[in-house]
CSV table of C-alpha atoms and ligand atoms in Angstrom, one decimal:
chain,number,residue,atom,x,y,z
N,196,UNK,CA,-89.5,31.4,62.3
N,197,UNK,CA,-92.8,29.9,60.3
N,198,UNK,CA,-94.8,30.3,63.2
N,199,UNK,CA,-93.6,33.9,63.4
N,200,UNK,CA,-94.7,34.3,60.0
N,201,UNK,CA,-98.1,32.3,60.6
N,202,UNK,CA,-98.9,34.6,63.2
N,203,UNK,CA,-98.1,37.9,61.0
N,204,UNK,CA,-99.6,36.6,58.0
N,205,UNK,CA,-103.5,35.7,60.3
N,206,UNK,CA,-102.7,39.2,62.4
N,207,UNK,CA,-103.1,41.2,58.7
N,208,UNK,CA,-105.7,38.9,57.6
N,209,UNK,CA,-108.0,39.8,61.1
N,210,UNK,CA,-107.0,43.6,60.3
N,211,UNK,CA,-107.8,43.7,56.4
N,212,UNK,CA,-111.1,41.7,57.6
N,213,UNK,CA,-112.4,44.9,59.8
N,214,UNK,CA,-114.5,47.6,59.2
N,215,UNK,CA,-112.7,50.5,58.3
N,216,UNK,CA,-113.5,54.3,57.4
N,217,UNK,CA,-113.8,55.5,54.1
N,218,UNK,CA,-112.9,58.3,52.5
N,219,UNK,CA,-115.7,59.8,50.7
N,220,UNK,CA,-114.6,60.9,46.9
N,221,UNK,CA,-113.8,64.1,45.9
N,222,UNK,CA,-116.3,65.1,43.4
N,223,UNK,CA,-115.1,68.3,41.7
N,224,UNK,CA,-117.5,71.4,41.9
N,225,UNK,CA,-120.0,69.8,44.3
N,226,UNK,CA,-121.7,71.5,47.2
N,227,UNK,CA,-120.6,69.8,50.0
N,228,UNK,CA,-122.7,68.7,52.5
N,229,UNK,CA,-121.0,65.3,53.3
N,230,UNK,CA,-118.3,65.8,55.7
N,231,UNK,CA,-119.7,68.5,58.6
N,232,UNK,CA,-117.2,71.0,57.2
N,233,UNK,CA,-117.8,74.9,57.9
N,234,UNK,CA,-118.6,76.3,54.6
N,235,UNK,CA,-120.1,79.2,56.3
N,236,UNK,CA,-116.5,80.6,57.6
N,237,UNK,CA,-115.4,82.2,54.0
N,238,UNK,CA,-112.7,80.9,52.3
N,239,UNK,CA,-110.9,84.1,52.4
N,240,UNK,CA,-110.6,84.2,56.3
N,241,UNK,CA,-109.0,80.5,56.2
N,242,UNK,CA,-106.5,81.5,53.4
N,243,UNK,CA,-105.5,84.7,54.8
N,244,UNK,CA,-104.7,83.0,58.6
N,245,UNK,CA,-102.7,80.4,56.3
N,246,UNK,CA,-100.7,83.3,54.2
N,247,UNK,CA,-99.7,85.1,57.7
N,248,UNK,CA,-98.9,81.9,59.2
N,249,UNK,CA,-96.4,80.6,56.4
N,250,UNK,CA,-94.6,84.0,56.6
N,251,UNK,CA,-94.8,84.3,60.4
N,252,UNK,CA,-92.8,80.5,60.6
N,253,UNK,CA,-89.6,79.0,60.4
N,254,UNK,CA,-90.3,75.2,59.1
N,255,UNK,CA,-86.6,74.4,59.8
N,256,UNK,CA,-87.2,73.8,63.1
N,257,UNK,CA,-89.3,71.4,65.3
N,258,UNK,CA,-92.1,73.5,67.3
N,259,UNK,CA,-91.3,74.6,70.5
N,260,UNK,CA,-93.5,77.0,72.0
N,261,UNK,CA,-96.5,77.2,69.5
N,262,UNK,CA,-98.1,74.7,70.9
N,263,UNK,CA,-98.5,76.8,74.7
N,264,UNK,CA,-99.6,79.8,72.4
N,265,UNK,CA,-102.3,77.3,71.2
N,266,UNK,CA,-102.8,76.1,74.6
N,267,UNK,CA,-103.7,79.4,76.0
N,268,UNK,CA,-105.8,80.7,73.4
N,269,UNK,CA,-107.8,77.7,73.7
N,270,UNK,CA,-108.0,78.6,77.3
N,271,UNK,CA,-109.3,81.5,76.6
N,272,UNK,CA,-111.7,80.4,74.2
N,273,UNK,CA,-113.4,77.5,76.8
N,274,UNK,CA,-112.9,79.3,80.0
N,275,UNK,CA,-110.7,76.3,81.1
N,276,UNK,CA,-107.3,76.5,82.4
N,277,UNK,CA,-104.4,75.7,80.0
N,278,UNK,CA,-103.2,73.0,82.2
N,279,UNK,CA,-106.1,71.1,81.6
N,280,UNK,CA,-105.9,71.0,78.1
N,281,UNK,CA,-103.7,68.9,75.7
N,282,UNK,CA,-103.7,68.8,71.5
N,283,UNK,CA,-102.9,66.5,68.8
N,284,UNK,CA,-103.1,65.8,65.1
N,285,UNK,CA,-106.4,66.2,64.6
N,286,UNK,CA,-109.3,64.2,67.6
N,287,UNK,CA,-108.8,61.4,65.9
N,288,UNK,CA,-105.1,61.2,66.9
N,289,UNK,CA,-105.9,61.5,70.7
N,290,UNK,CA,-108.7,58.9,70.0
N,291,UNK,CA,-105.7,56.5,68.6
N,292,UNK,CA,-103.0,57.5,71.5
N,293,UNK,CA,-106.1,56.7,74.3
N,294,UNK,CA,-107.4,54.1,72.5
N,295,UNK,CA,-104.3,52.3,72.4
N,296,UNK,CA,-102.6,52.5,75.9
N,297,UNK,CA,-105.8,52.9,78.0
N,298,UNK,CA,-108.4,51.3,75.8
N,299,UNK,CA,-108.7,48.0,77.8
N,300,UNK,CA,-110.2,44.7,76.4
N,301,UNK,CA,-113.9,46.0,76.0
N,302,UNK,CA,-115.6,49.4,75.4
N,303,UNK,CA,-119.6,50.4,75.6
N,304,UNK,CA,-120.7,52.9,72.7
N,305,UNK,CA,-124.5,53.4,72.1
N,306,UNK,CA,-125.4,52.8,68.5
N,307,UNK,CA,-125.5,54.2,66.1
N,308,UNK,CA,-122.2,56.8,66.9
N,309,UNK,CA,-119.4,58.3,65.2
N,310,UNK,CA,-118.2,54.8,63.5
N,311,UNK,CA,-114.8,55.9,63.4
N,312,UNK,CA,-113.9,54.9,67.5
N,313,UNK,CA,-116.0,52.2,66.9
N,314,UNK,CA,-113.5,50.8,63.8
N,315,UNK,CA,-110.5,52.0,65.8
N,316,UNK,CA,-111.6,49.8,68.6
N,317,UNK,CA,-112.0,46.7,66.8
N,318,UNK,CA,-108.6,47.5,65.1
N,319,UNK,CA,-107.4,47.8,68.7
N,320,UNK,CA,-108.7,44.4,69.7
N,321,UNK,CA,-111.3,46.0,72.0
N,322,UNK,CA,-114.6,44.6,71.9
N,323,UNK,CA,-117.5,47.3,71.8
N,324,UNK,CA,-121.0,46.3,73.1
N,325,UNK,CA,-123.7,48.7,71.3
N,326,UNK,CA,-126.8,49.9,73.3
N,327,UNK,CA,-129.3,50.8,70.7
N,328,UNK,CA,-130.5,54.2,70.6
N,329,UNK,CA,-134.2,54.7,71.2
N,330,UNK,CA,-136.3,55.0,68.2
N,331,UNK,CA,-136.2,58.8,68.5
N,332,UNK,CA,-132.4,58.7,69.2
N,333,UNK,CA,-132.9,59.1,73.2
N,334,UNK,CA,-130.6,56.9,75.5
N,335,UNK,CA,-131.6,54.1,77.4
N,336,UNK,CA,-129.6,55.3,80.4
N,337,UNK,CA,-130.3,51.9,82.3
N,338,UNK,CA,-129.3,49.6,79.8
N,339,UNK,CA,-126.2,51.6,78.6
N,340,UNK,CA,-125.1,52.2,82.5
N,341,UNK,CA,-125.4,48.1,82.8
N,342,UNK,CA,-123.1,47.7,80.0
N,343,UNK,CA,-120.9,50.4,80.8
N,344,UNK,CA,-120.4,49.0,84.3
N,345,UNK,CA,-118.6,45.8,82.7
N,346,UNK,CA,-116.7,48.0,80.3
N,347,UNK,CA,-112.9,49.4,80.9
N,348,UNK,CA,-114.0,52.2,78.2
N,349,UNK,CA,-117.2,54.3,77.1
N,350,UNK,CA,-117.8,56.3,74.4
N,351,UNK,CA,-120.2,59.5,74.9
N,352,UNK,CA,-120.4,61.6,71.2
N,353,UNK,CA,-122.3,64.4,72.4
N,354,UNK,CA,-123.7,66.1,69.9
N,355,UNK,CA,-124.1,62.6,68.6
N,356,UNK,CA,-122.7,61.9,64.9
N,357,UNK,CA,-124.8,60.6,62.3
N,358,UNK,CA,-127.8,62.2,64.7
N,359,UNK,CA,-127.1,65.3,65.3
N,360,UNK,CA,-129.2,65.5,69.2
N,361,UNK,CA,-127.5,65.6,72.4
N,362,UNK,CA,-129.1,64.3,75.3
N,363,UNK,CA,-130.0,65.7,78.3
N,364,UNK,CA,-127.2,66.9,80.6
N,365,UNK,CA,-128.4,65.5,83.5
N,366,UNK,CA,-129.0,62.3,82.3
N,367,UNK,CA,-125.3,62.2,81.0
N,368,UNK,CA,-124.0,63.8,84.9
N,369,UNK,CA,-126.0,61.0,86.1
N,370,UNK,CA,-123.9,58.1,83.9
N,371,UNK,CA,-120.7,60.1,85.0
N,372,UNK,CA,-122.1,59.6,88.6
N,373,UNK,CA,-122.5,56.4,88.0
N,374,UNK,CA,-119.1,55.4,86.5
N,375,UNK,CA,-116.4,56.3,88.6
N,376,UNK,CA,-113.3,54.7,87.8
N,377,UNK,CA,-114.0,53.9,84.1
N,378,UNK,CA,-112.5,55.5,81.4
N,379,UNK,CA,-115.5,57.8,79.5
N,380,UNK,CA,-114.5,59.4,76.6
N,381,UNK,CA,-117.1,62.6,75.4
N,382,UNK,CA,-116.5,63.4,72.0
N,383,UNK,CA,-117.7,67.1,71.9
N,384,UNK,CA,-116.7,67.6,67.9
N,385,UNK,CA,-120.1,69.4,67.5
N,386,UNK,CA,-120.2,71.1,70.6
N,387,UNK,CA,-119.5,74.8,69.4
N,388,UNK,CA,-123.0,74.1,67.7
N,389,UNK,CA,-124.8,72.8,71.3
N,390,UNK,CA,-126.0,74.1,74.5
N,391,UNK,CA,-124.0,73.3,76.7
N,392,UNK,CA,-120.3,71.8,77.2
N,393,UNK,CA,-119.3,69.7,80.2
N,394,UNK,CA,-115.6,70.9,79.4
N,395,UNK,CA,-115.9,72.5,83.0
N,396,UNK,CA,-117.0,68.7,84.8
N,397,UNK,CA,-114.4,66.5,83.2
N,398,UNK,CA,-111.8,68.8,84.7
N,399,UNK,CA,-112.8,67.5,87.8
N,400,UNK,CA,-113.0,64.3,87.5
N,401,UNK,CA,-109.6,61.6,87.0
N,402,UNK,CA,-111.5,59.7,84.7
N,403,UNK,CA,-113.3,61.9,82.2
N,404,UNK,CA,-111.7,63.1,79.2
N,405,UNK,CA,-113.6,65.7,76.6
N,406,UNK,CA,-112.4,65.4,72.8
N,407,UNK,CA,-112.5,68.7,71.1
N,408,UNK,CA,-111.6,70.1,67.9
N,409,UNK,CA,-111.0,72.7,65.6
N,410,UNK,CA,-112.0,70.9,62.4
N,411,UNK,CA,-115.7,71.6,62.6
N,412,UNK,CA,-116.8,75.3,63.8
N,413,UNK,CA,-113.5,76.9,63.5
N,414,UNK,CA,-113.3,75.8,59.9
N,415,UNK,CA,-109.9,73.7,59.6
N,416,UNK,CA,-110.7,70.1,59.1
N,417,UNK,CA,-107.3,70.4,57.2
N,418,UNK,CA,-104.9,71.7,59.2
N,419,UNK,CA,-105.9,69.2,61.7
N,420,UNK,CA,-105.8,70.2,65.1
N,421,UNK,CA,-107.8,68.7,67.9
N,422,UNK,CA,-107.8,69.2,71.8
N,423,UNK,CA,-108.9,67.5,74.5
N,424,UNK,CA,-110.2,68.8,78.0
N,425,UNK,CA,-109.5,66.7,81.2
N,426,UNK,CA,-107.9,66.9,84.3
N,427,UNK,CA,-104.9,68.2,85.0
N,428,UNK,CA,-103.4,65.0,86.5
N,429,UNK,CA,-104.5,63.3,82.6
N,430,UNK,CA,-103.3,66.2,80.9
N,431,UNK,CA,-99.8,65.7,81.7
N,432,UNK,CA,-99.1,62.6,81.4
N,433,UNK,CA,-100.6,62.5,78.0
N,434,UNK,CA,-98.6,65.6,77.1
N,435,UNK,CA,-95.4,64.1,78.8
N,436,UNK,CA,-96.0,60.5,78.3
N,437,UNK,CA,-98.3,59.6,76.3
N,438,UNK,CA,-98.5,62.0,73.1
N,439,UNK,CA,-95.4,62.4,70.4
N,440,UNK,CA,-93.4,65.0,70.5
N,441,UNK,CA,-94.5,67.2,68.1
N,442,UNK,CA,-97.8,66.4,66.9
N,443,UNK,CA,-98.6,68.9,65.0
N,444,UNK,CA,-96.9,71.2,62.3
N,445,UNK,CA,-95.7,74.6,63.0
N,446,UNK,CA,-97.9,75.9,60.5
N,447,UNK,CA,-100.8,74.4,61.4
N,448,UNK,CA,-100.5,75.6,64.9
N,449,UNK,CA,-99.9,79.0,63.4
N,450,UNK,CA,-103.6,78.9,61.6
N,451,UNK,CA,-104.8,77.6,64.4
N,452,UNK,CA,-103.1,80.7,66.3
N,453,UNK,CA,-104.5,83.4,63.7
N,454,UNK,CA,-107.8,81.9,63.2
N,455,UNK,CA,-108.5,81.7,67.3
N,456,UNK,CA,-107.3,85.2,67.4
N,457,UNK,CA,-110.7,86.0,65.5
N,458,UNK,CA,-113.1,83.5,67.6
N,459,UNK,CA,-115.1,86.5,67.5
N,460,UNK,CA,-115.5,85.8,64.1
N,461,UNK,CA,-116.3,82.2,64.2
N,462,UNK,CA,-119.1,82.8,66.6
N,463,UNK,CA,-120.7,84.7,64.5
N,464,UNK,CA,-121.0,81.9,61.9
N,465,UNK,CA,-122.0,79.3,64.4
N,466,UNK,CA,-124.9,81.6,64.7
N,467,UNK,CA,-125.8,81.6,61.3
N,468,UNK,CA,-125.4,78.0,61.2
N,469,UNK,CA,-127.7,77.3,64.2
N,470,UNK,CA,-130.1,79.8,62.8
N,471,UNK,CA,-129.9,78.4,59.4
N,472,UNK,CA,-130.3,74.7,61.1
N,473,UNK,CA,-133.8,75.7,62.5
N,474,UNK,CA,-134.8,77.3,59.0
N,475,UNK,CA,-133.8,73.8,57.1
N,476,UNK,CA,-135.7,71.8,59.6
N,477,UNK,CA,-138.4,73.7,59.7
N,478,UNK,CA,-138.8,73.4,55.7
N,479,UNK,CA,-138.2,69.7,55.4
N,480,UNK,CA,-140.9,69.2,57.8
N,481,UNK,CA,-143.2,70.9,55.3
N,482,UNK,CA,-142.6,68.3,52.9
N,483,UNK,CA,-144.8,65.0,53.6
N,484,UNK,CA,-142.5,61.8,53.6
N,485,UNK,CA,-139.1,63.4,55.0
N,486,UNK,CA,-138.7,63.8,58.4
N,487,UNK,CA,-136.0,65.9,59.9
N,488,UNK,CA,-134.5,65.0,63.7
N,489,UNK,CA,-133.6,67.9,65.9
N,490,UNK,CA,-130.2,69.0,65.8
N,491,UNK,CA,-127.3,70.3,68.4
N,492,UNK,CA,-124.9,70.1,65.9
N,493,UNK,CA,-123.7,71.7,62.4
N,494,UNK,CA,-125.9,68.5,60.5
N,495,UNK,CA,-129.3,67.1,60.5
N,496,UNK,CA,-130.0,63.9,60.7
N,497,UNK,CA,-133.4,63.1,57.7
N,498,UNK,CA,-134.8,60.3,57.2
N,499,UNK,CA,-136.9,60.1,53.2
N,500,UNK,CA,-138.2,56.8,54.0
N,501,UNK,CA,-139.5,55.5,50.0
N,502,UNK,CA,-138.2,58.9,48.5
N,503,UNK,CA,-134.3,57.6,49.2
N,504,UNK,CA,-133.8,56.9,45.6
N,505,UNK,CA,-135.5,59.8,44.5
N,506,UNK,CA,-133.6,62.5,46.4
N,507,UNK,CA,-130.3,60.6,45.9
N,508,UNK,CA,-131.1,61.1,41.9
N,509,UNK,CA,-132.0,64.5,42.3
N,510,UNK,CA,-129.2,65.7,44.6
N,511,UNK,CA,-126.7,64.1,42.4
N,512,UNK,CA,-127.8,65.7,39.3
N,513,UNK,CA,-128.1,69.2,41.0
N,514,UNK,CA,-124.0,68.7,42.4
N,515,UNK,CA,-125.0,68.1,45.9
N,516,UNK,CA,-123.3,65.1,47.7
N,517,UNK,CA,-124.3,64.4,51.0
N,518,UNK,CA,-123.9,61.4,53.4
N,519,UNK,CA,-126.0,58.5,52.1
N,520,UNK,CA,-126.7,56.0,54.8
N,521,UNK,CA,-129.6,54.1,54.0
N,522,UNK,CA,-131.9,52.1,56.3
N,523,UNK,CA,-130.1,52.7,59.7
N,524,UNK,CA,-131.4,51.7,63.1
N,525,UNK,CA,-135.0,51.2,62.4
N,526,UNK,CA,-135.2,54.1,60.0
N,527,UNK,CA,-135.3,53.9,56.1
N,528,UNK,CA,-133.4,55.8,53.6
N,529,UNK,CA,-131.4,57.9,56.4
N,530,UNK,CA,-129.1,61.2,55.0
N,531,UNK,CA,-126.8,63.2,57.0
N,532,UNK,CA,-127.0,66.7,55.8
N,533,UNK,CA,-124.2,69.5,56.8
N,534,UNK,CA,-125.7,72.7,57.0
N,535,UNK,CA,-124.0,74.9,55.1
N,536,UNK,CA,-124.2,78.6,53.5
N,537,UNK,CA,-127.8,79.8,53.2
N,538,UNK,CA,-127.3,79.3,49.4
N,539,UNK,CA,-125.7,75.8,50.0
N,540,UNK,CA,-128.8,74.9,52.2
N,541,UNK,CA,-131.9,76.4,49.4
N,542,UNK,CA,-130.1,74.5,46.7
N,543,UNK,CA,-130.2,71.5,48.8
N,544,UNK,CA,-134.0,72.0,49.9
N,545,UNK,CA,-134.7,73.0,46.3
N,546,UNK,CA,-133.8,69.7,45.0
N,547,UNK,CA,-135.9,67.7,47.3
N,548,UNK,CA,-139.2,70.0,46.9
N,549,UNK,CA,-138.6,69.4,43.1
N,550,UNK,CA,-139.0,65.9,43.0
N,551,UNK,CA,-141.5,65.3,46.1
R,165,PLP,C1,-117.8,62.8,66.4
R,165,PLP,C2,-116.5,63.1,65.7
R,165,PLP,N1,-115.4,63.0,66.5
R,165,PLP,C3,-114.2,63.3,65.9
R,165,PLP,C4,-114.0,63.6,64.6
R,165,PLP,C5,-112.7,63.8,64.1
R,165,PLP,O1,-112.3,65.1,64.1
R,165,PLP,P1,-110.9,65.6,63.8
R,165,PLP,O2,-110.9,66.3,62.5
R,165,PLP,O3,-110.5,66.6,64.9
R,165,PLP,O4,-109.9,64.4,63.8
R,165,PLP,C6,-115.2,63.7,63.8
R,165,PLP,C7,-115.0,64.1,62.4
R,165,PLP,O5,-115.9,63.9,61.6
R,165,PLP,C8,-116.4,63.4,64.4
R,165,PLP,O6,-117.6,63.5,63.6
């Protein structure tokens, strides 16, 4: 029974040692730039998909066949076929479910990524080898490929979170070439903001799964409702198998319902947001000091160098809160910006230009 107890009591110990994600605070009134939220889909158009939705359901029972409505919009929406396409609570709750039964003992990510998998990994007792990123956030296809080849998992986020670029697709084809048989996870969050998907590769191959997700472009971080794009062999048995149940609520498969309904809609914004993207850059690379990275995704990546302290003060006292991350692979006094409403973006360029 002691030992039992010993080997609880140094299991919590590893886990409350480990990295962990979190939660930015709520700071009342703020712009909010922080989180890669879609401020540019209007409030209004959220609220009123959620008013229909909590008259259209009945939350005495379980969901039954919302989740194939939601299946076959999302069809319709990526051009694949529903049977190759499963949801859960969110990304981050398919991340968990794979993470967990197929993760292996050891994972390749190239650094820095979306820090989340990475924590989740460790919590998972998986080891994760990091290939450092080129200086101008390019991947060292050899040296990741070399890793990859002695990993049971790797981890693609493409566009890449904190730095906004995706690479190449060729040179990411040519790693899928080259890993047949290994689990590779593409985390397309950010992809409604890119240039291309490979939604429409994975499908054909057994070992290739695409995260997707509603939280981002479609403006419902949350009602939390991700999706992922594989083949149809994967699909099922994470829909039979693997996945709970019910993973998500009836009524958050009913926003999701009404607000795919007017994707139209949503394109529209990513527009404005990609448009709005190349404006922001474009002005922060008028100021001397601050250089902005290219983009693919609803964020840019700056780095202020000896301004950090500066802009910090400044944004704070205007109300803007943004993702502070410091000196960060080779590069001082890094922010992650989420491109926002044109209003949102000129306050946020206003402040800098103010103080620099
Ligand atoms: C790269 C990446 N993947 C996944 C997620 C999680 O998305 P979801 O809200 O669908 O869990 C995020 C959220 O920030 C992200 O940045």
């Amino acid at each position: 029974m002691k030992k039992n107890n010993n080997r609880l009591d140094s299991n919590i110990k590893r886990i409350a040692r480990l990295d962990r994600y979190v939660r930015p605070d709520k700071v009342e009134g703020a712009i909010k730039l922080d989180s890669n939220e879609n401020f540019a889909l209007d409030g209004e158009f959220v609220r009123s998909a959620a008013e229909q939705a909590a008259r259209q359901v009945d939350l005495r029972e379980y969901p039954l066949d919302q989740l194939d409505q939601l299946y076959a919009q999302l069809a319709k929406y990526t051009g694949i076929g529903e049977r190759c396409i499963a949801a859960g609570s969110g990304s981050d709750q398919i991340i968990e479910l794979i993470l967990s039964t197929l993760g292996g003992r050891r994972a390749t990510v190239f650094s820095p990524t979306f820090s989340y998998l990475i924590n989740r990994c460790e919590l998972h007792g998986i080891n994760v080898d990091r290939v450092p990123l080129e200086r101008d956030f390019e991947l060292n296809r050899q040296a990741f490929v070399k890793s990859a080849k002695k990993s049971d998992l790797v981890y693609i986020c493409s566009p890449n979170n904190p730095t906004g670029n995706q690479f190449d697709r060729q040179t990411v084809m040519d790693i899928l070439d080259s890993l047949d048989g290994r689990l590779v996870l593409i985390d397309e969050a950010y992809v409604d903001f890119a240039d291309y998907s490979l939604s429409a590769d994975a499908i054909k191959r057994d070992n290739v799964v695409v995260l997707r997700t509603l939280s981002k472009a479609f403006g419902l971080a949350g009602a939390r409702v991700g999706y992922m794009v594989a083949s149809e062999k994967f699909v099922q048995v994470f829909r039979s198998t693997m996945q709970s149940p019910y993973p998500i609520s009836v009524l958050s498969l009913a926003i999701a319902s009404g607000v795919l309904a007017r994707a139209d809609h949503v394109r529209k914004t990513i527009e404005m947001i990609r448009s709005e993207r190349s404006r922001v850059i474009g002005r922060l690379s008028k100021i001397t000091g601050i250089k902005a990275f290219r983009s693919d995704a609803n964020f840019i990546f700056i780095e202020t160098g000896k301004s950090y302290q500066i802009i910090s003060k400044a944004l704070g006292s205007n109300g803007i809160v943004v993702k502070m991350l410091d000196n960060l692979a080779g590069h001082r006094g890094c922010m992650r910006v989420t491109i926002g409403m044109r209003e949102m973006n000129d306050r946020f360029l206003q402040s800098i230009e103010g103080v620099l």
